[in-house]
mmCIF file of C-alpha atoms in Angstrom:
data_model
loop_
_atom_site.group_PDB
_atom_site.id
_atom_site.type_symbol
_atom_site.label_atom_id
_atom_site.label_comp_id
_atom_site.label_asym_id
_atom_site.label_seq_id
_atom_site.Cartn_x
_atom_site.Cartn_y
_atom_site.Cartn_z
ATOM 1 C CA MET G 1 -82.392 34.532 -47.707
ATOM 2 C CA THR G 2 -82.969 36.116 -51.574
ATOM 3 C CA TYR G 3 -80.491 38.547 -53.219
ATOM 4 C CA ASP G 4 -80.993 40.071 -56.529
ATOM 5 C CA LEU G 5 -77.411 38.667 -57.520
ATOM 6 C CA VAL G 6 -75.024 36.308 -55.939
ATOM 7 C CA VAL G 7 -71.228 36.782 -57.060
ATOM 8 C CA ALA G 8 -68.545 33.731 -57.003
ATOM 9 C CA GLY G 9 -65.206 35.153 -57.186
ATOM 10 C CA ALA G 10 -63.838 38.971 -55.664
ATOM 11 C CA GLY G 11 -61.423 39.608 -58.184
ATOM 12 C CA PRO G 12 -61.541 42.501 -60.129
ATOM 13 C CA ALA G 13 -63.992 41.339 -62.649
ATOM 14 C CA GLY G 14 -66.323 39.885 -59.582
ATOM 15 C CA SER G 15 -65.920 43.243 -57.738
ATOM 16 C CA ALA G 16 -67.067 45.272 -60.564
ATOM 17 C CA ALA G 17 -70.574 42.787 -60.926
ATOM 18 C CA ALA G 18 -70.777 43.525 -57.639
ATOM 19 C CA ILE G 19 -70.339 47.851 -57.336
ATOM 20 C CA THR G 20 -72.237 48.195 -60.469
ATOM 21 C CA ALA G 21 -75.521 46.027 -59.113
ATOM 22 C CA ALA G 22 -75.307 47.384 -55.687
ATOM 23 C CA ARG G 23 -74.981 50.985 -56.624
ATOM 24 C CA SER G 24 -78.223 50.210 -59.383
ATOM 25 C CA GLY G 25 -80.262 49.283 -56.194
ATOM 26 C CA ALA G 26 -79.481 45.427 -56.201
ATOM 27 C CA ARG G 27 -78.832 42.984 -53.385
ATOM 28 C CA VAL G 28 -76.108 41.612 -53.890
ATOM 29 C CA LEU G 29 -73.489 38.719 -52.254
ATOM 30 C CA LEU G 30 -70.406 38.158 -52.940
ATOM 31 C CA LEU G 31 -68.648 35.357 -52.535
ATOM 32 C CA GLU G 32 -64.835 34.803 -52.502
ATOM 33 C CA ARG G 33 -62.884 31.497 -51.898
ATOM 34 C CA GLY G 34 -59.881 33.418 -50.409
ATOM 35 C CA ARG G 35 -58.797 36.433 -47.858
ATOM 36 C CA PHE G 36 -57.384 39.741 -48.561
ATOM 37 C CA PRO G 37 -54.731 41.086 -49.088
ATOM 38 C CA ARG G 38 -52.899 38.789 -50.787
ATOM 39 C CA HIS G 39 -50.475 38.105 -54.146
ATOM 40 C CA LYS G 40 -51.907 37.480 -57.213
ATOM 41 C CA VAL G 41 -50.265 35.699 -60.086
ATOM 42 C CA CYS G 42 -50.510 38.627 -62.698
ATOM 43 C CA GLY G 43 -48.806 40.545 -64.945
ATOM 44 C CA GLU G 44 -50.343 43.439 -63.106
ATOM 45 C CA PHE G 45 -50.441 46.042 -66.027
ATOM 46 C CA VAL G 46 -54.285 47.892 -66.400
ATOM 47 C CA SER G 47 -54.333 49.274 -69.981
ATOM 48 C CA ALA G 48 -55.379 52.847 -70.118
ATOM 49 C CA GLU G 49 -59.033 52.263 -71.742
ATOM 50 C CA SER G 50 -60.296 50.739 -68.514
ATOM 51 C CA LEU G 51 -58.677 53.371 -66.067
ATOM 52 C CA ASP G 52 -61.952 55.868 -65.810
ATOM 53 C CA LEU G 53 -64.152 52.476 -65.034
ATOM 54 C CA LEU G 54 -61.655 51.472 -62.076
ATOM 55 C CA ARG G 55 -61.710 55.292 -60.858
ATOM 56 C CA ASP G 56 -65.689 54.661 -60.661
ATOM 57 C CA LEU G 57 -65.542 51.537 -58.844
ATOM 58 C CA LEU G 58 -62.989 52.741 -56.029
ATOM 59 C CA THR G 59 -63.919 54.243 -53.454
ATOM 60 C CA PRO G 60 -62.242 58.121 -52.736
ATOM 61 C CA GLU G 61 -59.981 56.907 -50.525
ATOM 62 C CA HIS G 62 -58.837 54.216 -53.032
ATOM 63 C CA ARG G 63 -58.154 56.377 -55.778
ATOM 64 C CA HIS G 64 -54.963 57.149 -55.448
ATOM 65 C CA LEU G 65 -53.937 53.674 -56.413
ATOM 66 C CA ILE G 66 -54.501 55.384 -59.727
ATOM 67 C CA SER G 67 -52.597 58.610 -59.535
ATOM 68 C CA SER G 68 -49.865 57.208 -57.189
ATOM 69 C CA THR G 69 -48.765 54.658 -59.291
ATOM 70 C CA PRO G 70 -45.953 54.019 -61.996
ATOM 71 C CA ARG G 71 -46.884 55.035 -65.406
ATOM 72 C CA ILE G 72 -45.844 52.296 -68.188
ATOM 73 C CA THR G 73 -45.421 53.966 -71.469
ATOM 74 C CA GLN G 74 -43.247 51.328 -73.763
ATOM 75 C CA GLY G 75 -44.097 47.971 -74.418
ATOM 76 C CA ARG G 76 -40.670 46.189 -75.720
ATOM 77 C CA ILE G 77 -40.638 42.454 -76.907
ATOM 78 C CA PHE G 78 -37.285 40.664 -76.226
ATOM 79 C CA ILE G 79 -37.548 37.895 -78.977
ATOM 80 C CA GLU G 80 -34.187 35.217 -81.056
ATOM 81 C CA GLY G 81 -32.241 38.595 -80.874
ATOM 82 C CA ALA G 82 -34.774 41.089 -81.902
ATOM 83 C CA VAL G 83 -35.800 44.000 -79.788
ATOM 84 C CA LEU G 84 -39.292 45.317 -81.160
ATOM 85 C CA GLY G 85 -40.450 48.491 -78.855
ATOM 86 C CA ALA G 86 -43.842 51.114 -79.427
ATOM 87 C CA GLU G 87 -45.109 53.750 -77.455
ATOM 88 C CA ILE G 88 -47.991 53.137 -75.399
ATOM 89 C CA THR G 89 -50.323 55.925 -75.771
ATOM 90 C CA PRO G 90 -52.092 56.342 -73.748
ATOM 91 C CA PRO G 91 -49.852 55.160 -70.899
ATOM 92 C CA ALA G 92 -51.210 52.345 -68.889
ATOM 93 C CA ALA G 93 -50.709 51.806 -65.060
ATOM 94 C CA SER G 94 -49.161 49.433 -63.127
ATOM 95 C CA ILE G 95 -50.703 48.428 -59.845
ATOM 96 C CA THR G 96 -50.014 45.097 -57.613
ATOM 97 C CA ARG G 97 -52.776 42.754 -57.221
ATOM 98 C CA PHE G 98 -52.360 43.349 -53.440
ATOM 99 C CA ASP G 99 -53.134 46.432 -53.255
ATOM 100 C CA LEU G 100 -56.241 46.763 -56.016
ATOM 101 C CA ASP G 101 -57.986 43.580 -55.026
ATOM 102 C CA SER G 102 -58.094 45.088 -51.339
ATOM 103 C CA ALA G 103 -58.924 47.953 -52.716
ATOM 104 C CA LEU G 104 -62.227 46.862 -54.875
ATOM 105 C CA TRP G 105 -63.041 44.166 -51.833
ATOM 106 C CA ASP G 106 -63.407 47.844 -49.448
ATOM 107 C CA SER G 107 -65.551 49.530 -52.178
ATOM 108 C CA CYS G 108 -67.670 46.794 -52.327
ATOM 109 C CA ARG G 109 -68.573 46.992 -48.655
ATOM 110 C CA GLU G 110 -68.839 50.730 -49.107
ATOM 111 C CA ALA G 111 -70.987 49.833 -51.997
ATOM 112 C CA GLY G 112 -73.273 47.530 -49.942
ATOM 113 C CA VAL G 113 -72.692 44.655 -50.993
ATOM 114 C CA GLU G 114 -72.663 41.903 -48.380
ATOM 115 C CA THR G 115 -69.066 39.935 -48.534
ATOM 116 C CA ARG G 116 -67.826 36.623 -47.551
ATOM 117 C CA ASP G 117 -64.310 35.738 -47.794
ATOM 118 C CA ASP G 118 -62.989 32.372 -47.149
ATOM 119 C CA CYS G 119 -65.528 31.255 -48.558
ATOM 120 C CA SER G 120 -65.978 29.031 -51.648
ATOM 121 C CA VAL G 121 -68.877 28.218 -53.926
ATOM 122 C CA GLN G 122 -69.428 24.410 -53.134
ATOM 123 C CA ALA G 123 -72.202 23.956 -55.911
ATOM 124 C CA VAL G 124 -74.986 25.571 -57.871
ATOM 125 C CA GLU G 125 -78.949 23.889 -58.605
ATOM 126 C CA GLY G 126 -81.138 25.409 -60.952
ATOM 127 C CA ASP G 127 -81.017 27.454 -63.743
ATOM 128 C CA GLY G 128 -82.743 30.982 -62.482
ATOM 129 C CA PRO G 129 -83.553 30.990 -59.666
ATOM 130 C CA PHE G 130 -80.529 29.651 -58.243
ATOM 131 C CA MET G 131 -79.815 27.809 -55.199
ATOM 132 C CA VAL G 132 -76.215 28.403 -54.117
ATOM 133 C CA THR G 133 -74.635 26.200 -51.645
ATOM 134 C CA ALA G 134 -71.060 28.332 -50.060
ATOM 135 C CA ALA G 135 -69.397 27.348 -46.498
ATOM 136 C CA GLY G 136 -72.478 24.577 -45.762
ATOM 137 C CA LEU G 137 -74.944 27.792 -46.456
ATOM 138 C CA CYS G 138 -77.754 28.174 -49.338
ATOM 139 C CA HIS G 139 -78.536 31.282 -50.545
ATOM 140 C CA VAL G 140 -81.175 32.142 -53.024
ATOM 141 C CA ALA G 141 -80.425 34.273 -56.353
ATOM 142 C CA LYS G 142 -82.367 36.008 -58.953
ATOM 143 C CA SER G 143 -79.235 35.941 -60.995
ATOM 144 C CA LEU G 144 -75.539 34.353 -60.705
ATOM 145 C CA VAL G 145 -72.062 36.059 -62.016
ATOM 146 C CA ASN G 146 -69.745 33.502 -61.922
ATOM 147 C CA ALA G 147 -65.930 35.164 -61.304
ATOM 148 C CA ALA G 148 -64.419 32.557 -59.612
ATOM 149 C CA GLY G 149 -61.781 32.435 -62.099
ATOM 150 C CA ARG G 150 -59.988 30.000 -65.299
ATOM 151 C CA TRP G 151 -60.355 26.866 -62.931
ATOM 152 C CA SER G 152 -63.133 26.576 -59.856
ATOM 153 C CA ASN G 153 -66.130 24.691 -58.595
ATOM 154 C CA LEU G 154 -68.523 26.297 -61.441
ATOM 155 C CA THR G 155 -65.751 25.867 -64.264
ATOM 156 C CA SER G 156 -67.918 24.256 -67.355
ATOM 157 C CA PRO G 157 -67.701 20.972 -68.858
ATOM 158 C CA ALA G 158 -66.705 22.072 -72.164
ATOM 159 C CA THR G 159 -63.900 24.158 -70.624
ATOM 160 C CA ARG G 160 -62.931 21.008 -68.610
ATOM 161 C CA ALA G 161 -62.699 19.115 -71.661
ATOM 162 C CA CYS G 162 -59.824 21.622 -73.007
ATOM 163 C CA MET G 163 -56.956 20.426 -70.444
ATOM 164 C CA THR G 164 -55.521 18.372 -72.660
ATOM 165 C CA GLY G 165 -51.775 18.141 -73.949
ATOM 166 C CA GLU G 166 -49.286 20.856 -72.647
ATOM 167 C CA ARG G 167 -49.334 22.120 -69.030
ATOM 168 C CA TRP G 168 -48.935 25.705 -68.915
ATOM 169 C CA ILE G 169 -48.450 27.443 -65.296
ATOM 170 C CA GLY G 170 -48.364 30.546 -64.116
ATOM 171 C CA ILE G 171 -45.327 31.953 -61.854
ATOM 172 C CA LYS G 172 -44.762 35.456 -60.077
ATOM 173 C CA ALA G 173 -42.261 37.518 -57.699
ATOM 174 C CA HIS G 174 -41.102 41.257 -56.972
ATOM 175 C CA PHE G 175 -38.096 42.332 -56.964
ATOM 176 C CA ARG G 176 -36.026 45.201 -56.001
ATOM 177 C CA GLU G 177 -33.994 46.734 -59.230
ATOM 178 C CA ALA G 178 -32.100 49.976 -59.634
ATOM 179 C CA ALA G 179 -33.797 52.375 -61.729
ATOM 180 C CA ALA G 180 -36.439 50.560 -63.983
ATOM 181 C CA ALA G 181 -37.510 51.895 -67.099
ATOM 182 C CA PRO G 182 -41.076 53.084 -67.325
ATOM 183 C CA SER G 183 -41.652 49.395 -69.830
ATOM 184 C CA VAL G 184 -43.185 46.348 -69.509
ATOM 185 C CA ASP G 185 -40.602 43.948 -71.118
ATOM 186 C CA LEU G 186 -41.728 40.603 -72.794
ATOM 187 C CA TYR G 187 -38.615 38.260 -72.836
ATOM 188 C CA PHE G 188 -40.014 35.282 -74.844
ATOM 189 C CA PHE G 189 -38.142 32.062 -75.114
ATOM 190 C CA GLU G 190 -38.932 28.418 -76.372
ATOM 191 C CA GLY G 191 -41.893 27.166 -74.331
ATOM 192 C CA GLY G 192 -43.059 30.478 -72.874
ATOM 193 C CA TYR G 193 -41.952 33.657 -72.162
ATOM 194 C CA CYS G 194 -42.111 36.212 -68.943
ATOM 195 C CA GLY G 195 -42.974 39.751 -68.453
ATOM 196 C CA VAL G 196 -41.201 42.323 -66.181
ATOM 197 C CA GLN G 197 -42.182 45.967 -65.355
ATOM 198 C CA PRO G 198 -42.092 48.233 -62.725
ATOM 199 C CA VAL G 199 -44.835 48.372 -60.044
ATOM 200 C CA ALA G 200 -43.654 50.944 -57.543
ATOM 201 C CA VAL G 201 -40.357 53.887 -57.664
ATOM 202 C CA ALA G 202 -38.481 55.155 -55.328
ATOM 203 C CA SER G 203 -39.271 58.683 -54.668
ATOM 204 C CA ASN G 204 -35.504 60.043 -55.792
ATOM 205 C CA GLY G 205 -35.951 57.008 -58.634
ATOM 206 C CA SER G 206 -33.061 55.276 -57.074
ATOM 207 C CA SER G 207 -34.481 51.834 -57.458
ATOM 208 C CA ALA G 208 -37.910 50.290 -58.235
ATOM 209 C CA HIS G 209 -39.932 47.360 -57.303
ATOM 210 C CA ILE G 210 -40.595 45.483 -60.489
ATOM 211 C CA ASN G 211 -43.306 42.441 -61.003
ATOM 212 C CA ALA G 212 -41.427 39.240 -62.901
ATOM 213 C CA CYS G 213 -44.174 37.084 -64.227
ATOM 214 C CA ALA G 214 -44.075 34.071 -66.228
ATOM 215 C CA MET G 215 -45.899 31.412 -68.114
ATOM 216 C CA VAL G 216 -44.169 28.662 -68.900
ATOM 217 C CA ARG G 217 -44.647 25.001 -70.475
ATOM 218 C CA SER G 218 -44.274 23.144 -67.266
ATOM 219 C CA ASP G 219 -41.573 20.396 -69.239
ATOM 220 C CA VAL G 220 -39.635 24.259 -69.531
ATOM 221 C CA ALA G 221 -39.359 25.008 -66.028
ATOM 222 C CA THR G 222 -40.933 24.799 -63.129
ATOM 223 C CA THR G 223 -39.504 28.019 -60.760
ATOM 224 C CA LEU G 224 -38.988 31.186 -61.021
ATOM 225 C CA SER G 225 -35.313 31.388 -60.909
ATOM 226 C CA ASP G 226 -35.628 28.167 -64.011
ATOM 227 C CA VAL G 227 -37.284 30.755 -66.223
ATOM 228 C CA LEU G 228 -34.991 33.742 -65.640
ATOM 229 C CA ARG G 229 -32.645 31.597 -67.121
ATOM 230 C CA CYS G 230 -34.642 30.598 -70.343
ATOM 231 C CA HIS G 231 -33.877 33.983 -71.952
ATOM 232 C CA PRO G 232 -29.785 35.126 -72.069
ATOM 233 C CA THR G 233 -30.811 39.016 -71.955
ATOM 234 C CA LEU G 234 -33.237 38.354 -68.561
ATOM 235 C CA VAL G 235 -29.982 36.216 -67.153
ATOM 236 C CA GLU G 236 -28.165 39.676 -67.661
ATOM 237 C CA ARG G 237 -30.884 41.420 -66.226
ATOM 238 C CA SER G 238 -31.757 39.426 -63.319
ATOM 239 C CA ARG G 239 -28.477 39.958 -61.479
ATOM 240 C CA SER G 240 -28.695 41.802 -59.416
ATOM 241 C CA TRP G 241 -32.580 41.822 -58.418
ATOM 242 C CA GLU G 242 -33.300 41.681 -54.522
ATOM 243 C CA PRO G 243 -36.264 39.300 -54.151
ATOM 244 C CA LEU G 244 -38.879 40.960 -52.132
ATOM 245 C CA MET G 245 -41.355 38.013 -51.592
ATOM 246 C CA GLN G 246 -41.474 34.260 -51.667
ATOM 247 C CA PRO G 247 -42.634 33.565 -54.996
ATOM 248 C CA ILE G 248 -46.372 32.197 -56.051
ATOM 249 C CA ALA G 249 -47.121 29.989 -58.493
ATOM 250 C CA THR G 250 -50.759 29.079 -60.476
ATOM 251 C CA ALA G 251 -51.821 25.845 -62.536
ATOM 252 C CA PRO G 252 -53.401 25.081 -64.782
ATOM 253 C CA LEU G 253 -53.970 27.678 -67.471
ATOM 254 C CA VAL G 254 -56.002 26.747 -70.098
ATOM 255 C CA PHE G 255 -56.605 28.543 -73.390
ATOM 256 C CA HIS G 256 -60.469 27.928 -74.519
ATOM 257 C CA GLY G 257 -62.703 30.100 -76.448
ATOM 258 C CA SER G 258 -65.180 32.621 -74.844
ATOM 259 C CA GLU G 259 -67.718 30.981 -73.033
ATOM 260 C CA PRO G 260 -69.575 34.358 -72.044
ATOM 261 C CA LEU G 261 -72.563 32.223 -70.547
ATOM 262 C CA GLN G 262 -73.088 28.917 -68.976
ATOM 263 C CA GLY G 263 -76.575 28.141 -69.012
ATOM 264 C CA GLN G 264 -77.873 31.300 -67.748
ATOM 265 C CA VAL G 265 -74.787 31.869 -65.483
ATOM 266 C CA LEU G 266 -72.896 35.162 -66.921
ATOM 267 C CA GLN G 267 -69.176 34.205 -66.881
ATOM 268 C CA VAL G 268 -66.804 37.303 -66.342
ATOM 269 C CA GLY G 269 -63.274 37.343 -66.334
ATOM 270 C CA ASP G 270 -61.141 34.148 -66.594
ATOM 271 C CA ALA G 271 -64.114 32.643 -66.185
ATOM 272 C CA ALA G 272 -65.351 33.311 -69.745
ATOM 273 C CA THR G 273 -61.822 32.502 -71.155
ATOM 274 C CA PHE G 274 -58.677 33.083 -70.590
ATOM 275 C CA VAL G 275 -56.518 35.683 -72.154
ATOM 276 C CA ASP G 276 -52.788 35.452 -73.023
ATOM 277 C CA PRO G 277 -51.476 37.251 -70.370
ATOM 278 C CA PHE G 278 -48.558 38.927 -72.667
ATOM 279 C CA ILE G 279 -51.766 40.940 -74.900
ATOM 280 C CA GLY G 280 -51.875 42.761 -71.379
ATOM 281 C CA ASP G 281 -55.442 43.081 -70.777
ATOM 282 C CA GLY G 282 -56.732 40.590 -68.694
ATOM 283 C CA ILE G 283 -57.377 43.119 -65.804
ATOM 284 C CA SER G 284 -59.362 45.521 -67.782
ATOM 285 C CA LEU G 285 -61.323 42.585 -69.488
ATOM 286 C CA ALA G 286 -61.851 41.556 -66.245
ATOM 287 C CA LEU G 287 -63.296 45.092 -64.944
ATOM 288 C CA ARG G 288 -65.552 45.593 -68.376
ATOM 289 C CA SER G 289 -66.845 42.149 -68.467
ATOM 290 C CA GLY G 290 -67.937 42.391 -64.733
ATOM 291 C CA ASN G 291 -69.420 45.855 -65.296
ATOM 292 C CA LEU G 292 -71.024 44.700 -68.527
ATOM 293 C CA ALA G 293 -73.012 41.478 -66.933
ATOM 294 C CA ALA G 294 -74.132 44.037 -63.927
ATOM 295 C CA SER G 295 -75.162 46.394 -66.561
ATOM 296 C CA CYS G 296 -76.947 43.960 -68.652
ATOM 297 C CA LEU G 297 -78.653 42.282 -65.336
ATOM 298 C CA GLN G 298 -79.978 45.702 -64.264
ATOM 299 C CA ALA G 299 -83.897 45.148 -66.231
ATOM 300 C CA LEU G 300 -84.218 41.866 -64.193
ATOM 301 C CA PHE G 301 -83.193 43.455 -60.482
ATOM 302 C CA SER G 302 -85.942 46.128 -61.784
ATOM 303 C CA GLY G 303 -88.309 43.764 -62.710
ATOM 304 C CA LYS G 304 -88.478 45.050 -66.152
ATOM 305 C CA GLY G 305 -87.220 42.049 -67.920
ATOM 306 C CA SER G 306 -85.939 38.399 -67.513
ATOM 307 C CA LEU G 307 -83.115 36.593 -66.811
ATOM 308 C CA GLN G 308 -83.058 34.962 -70.089
ATOM 309 C CA GLN G 309 -83.335 38.351 -71.730
ATOM 310 C CA ALA G 310 -80.401 39.431 -69.522
ATOM 311 C CA ALA G 311 -78.058 36.867 -70.329
ATOM 312 C CA GLU G 312 -78.786 36.897 -74.121
ATOM 313 C CA ASN G 313 -77.564 40.759 -74.023
ATOM 314 C CA TYR G 314 -74.757 39.992 -72.205
ATOM 315 C CA ARG G 315 -73.580 37.702 -74.648
ATOM 316 C CA ILE G 316 -74.280 39.226 -77.529
ATOM 317 C CA THR G 317 -72.710 42.478 -76.454
ATOM 318 C CA TYR G 318 -69.569 40.184 -75.103
ATOM 319 C CA GLN G 319 -69.091 38.666 -78.329
ATOM 320 C CA ARG G 320 -68.994 42.046 -79.976
ATOM 321 C CA GLU G 321 -67.457 44.704 -77.630
ATOM 322 C CA LEU G 322 -64.771 41.554 -75.746
ATOM 323 C CA ALA G 323 -63.907 39.277 -77.804
ATOM 324 C CA PRO G 324 -62.026 40.739 -80.257
ATOM 325 C CA VAL G 325 -59.525 41.015 -78.185
ATOM 326 C CA PHE G 326 -59.143 37.318 -77.326
ATOM 327 C CA ARG G 327 -59.201 36.234 -81.255
ATOM 328 C CA ALA G 328 -56.341 38.765 -81.502
ATOM 329 C CA SER G 329 -54.233 37.477 -78.505
ATOM 330 C CA SER G 330 -55.027 33.672 -80.003
ATOM 331 C CA TRP G 331 -53.720 35.065 -83.546
ATOM 332 C CA LEU G 332 -50.552 36.596 -82.408
ATOM 333 C CA ARG G 333 -50.019 33.185 -79.998
ATOM 334 C CA LYS G 334 -50.298 31.191 -83.127
ATOM 335 C CA MET G 335 -47.733 33.682 -84.515
ATOM 336 C CA LEU G 336 -45.583 32.962 -82.067
ATOM 337 C CA GLY G 337 -45.737 29.535 -82.434
ATOM 338 C CA TRP G 338 -44.438 29.447 -85.890
ATOM 339 C CA PRO G 339 -42.001 27.125 -87.095
ATOM 340 C CA LYS G 340 -38.318 29.339 -86.245
ATOM 341 C CA ILE G 341 -37.695 29.326 -90.218
ATOM 342 C CA VAL G 342 -41.049 31.220 -90.653
ATOM 343 C CA ARG G 343 -40.971 33.106 -87.394
ATOM 344 C CA LYS G 344 -37.507 35.065 -87.836
ATOM 345 C CA PRO G 345 -38.431 36.703 -91.205
ATOM 346 C CA VAL G 346 -41.574 38.247 -89.961
ATOM 347 C CA LEU G 347 -39.796 39.113 -86.878
ATOM 348 C CA SER G 348 -37.132 41.086 -88.889
ATOM 349 C CA LEU G 349 -39.456 42.933 -91.041
ATOM 350 C CA LEU G 350 -40.999 43.989 -87.628
ATOM 351 C CA GLU G 351 -38.068 44.975 -85.852
ATOM 352 C CA ARG G 352 -37.114 47.556 -89.077
ATOM 353 C CA THR G 353 -41.322 48.336 -89.014
ATOM 354 C CA PRO G 354 -42.387 50.050 -86.237
ATOM 355 C CA SER G 355 -45.415 50.952 -87.579
ATOM 356 C CA LEU G 356 -46.315 47.252 -87.713
ATOM 357 C CA THR G 357 -45.322 46.645 -84.451
ATOM 358 C CA ARG G 358 -47.816 49.707 -83.571
ATOM 359 C CA GLN G 359 -50.546 48.161 -85.285
ATOM 360 C CA LEU G 360 -49.966 44.841 -83.305
ATOM 361 C CA VAL G 361 -50.428 46.099 -80.253
ATOM 362 C CA ARG G 362 -53.613 48.094 -81.322
ATOM 363 C CA MET G 363 -55.135 44.849 -82.370
ATOM 364 C CA THR G 364 -55.355 44.003 -78.154
ATOM 365 C CA ARG G 365 -57.154 47.207 -77.592
#
């Protein structure tokens, strides 16, 4: 069977690509190696600039996710005794991946996407059309979108070559906390950081479910309990937390330059590049890149353009509209890695000058 588009991976990026393509009339096959619903290591922060797109992608019965979830109005950074704060305007939303990915999966099927879960892509042959092998079956596709995440069978040799040196891991769990503030709080320590934000609030405001998600070097910590002991303020805050799930982890976390294309395969979300989680734009960039990829392919679907033209259009637009966020996050990561003797005066300046902190936040938008 021949499809206009095969999408590998049904996270926010892959689902956005599949829904956008199917609504344009394309025949779409979406392959997901996991099963829904499931938790995912993620900060679960959805920045405001992508909420309208998310609302459009979701079917009406799932749009309550946007209206009923907590709004994040402030960001705070706790680092080396300093506290840097900035308003988040307009507010972001906090949506669990357990709920978000399932809602997008349902919305894909409602849009006419053929969906298959527990179905990992094993091999790809060709450079358009493509022969895609998954779960022992071969599918022919005019176009292919890789949304399988930062590490999969489709990961390019260039990205694999970046897997050297320090080993970073991601760890996450949900907890119950009394009256959490509508804030995303980032606790930085030597060798990593942990972000904390509410993902659900009791109707009377008496308690909240919070997400604690960390990125850490494996020589610093390998469990969430270890992470929570790495920052004195976080140690105190977490004493009264009640666990709501077993922690989950993922590895490796590999930083590399943006790679929107691999041959004629369009890459979206973390498959294109892995954005520093503390930026808070991972879900937003996933949704936007998936939507952009499918939009660029519409000329191919309608017979008015070639795959090569669509791929080049995607590459150019991705580098213009999305890549600046990755460059800003890379700069911020390098700044946080400066020697303490250099970093401390900069942090002191930011603490005394809120306008500079706000500008740093704007750089990631």
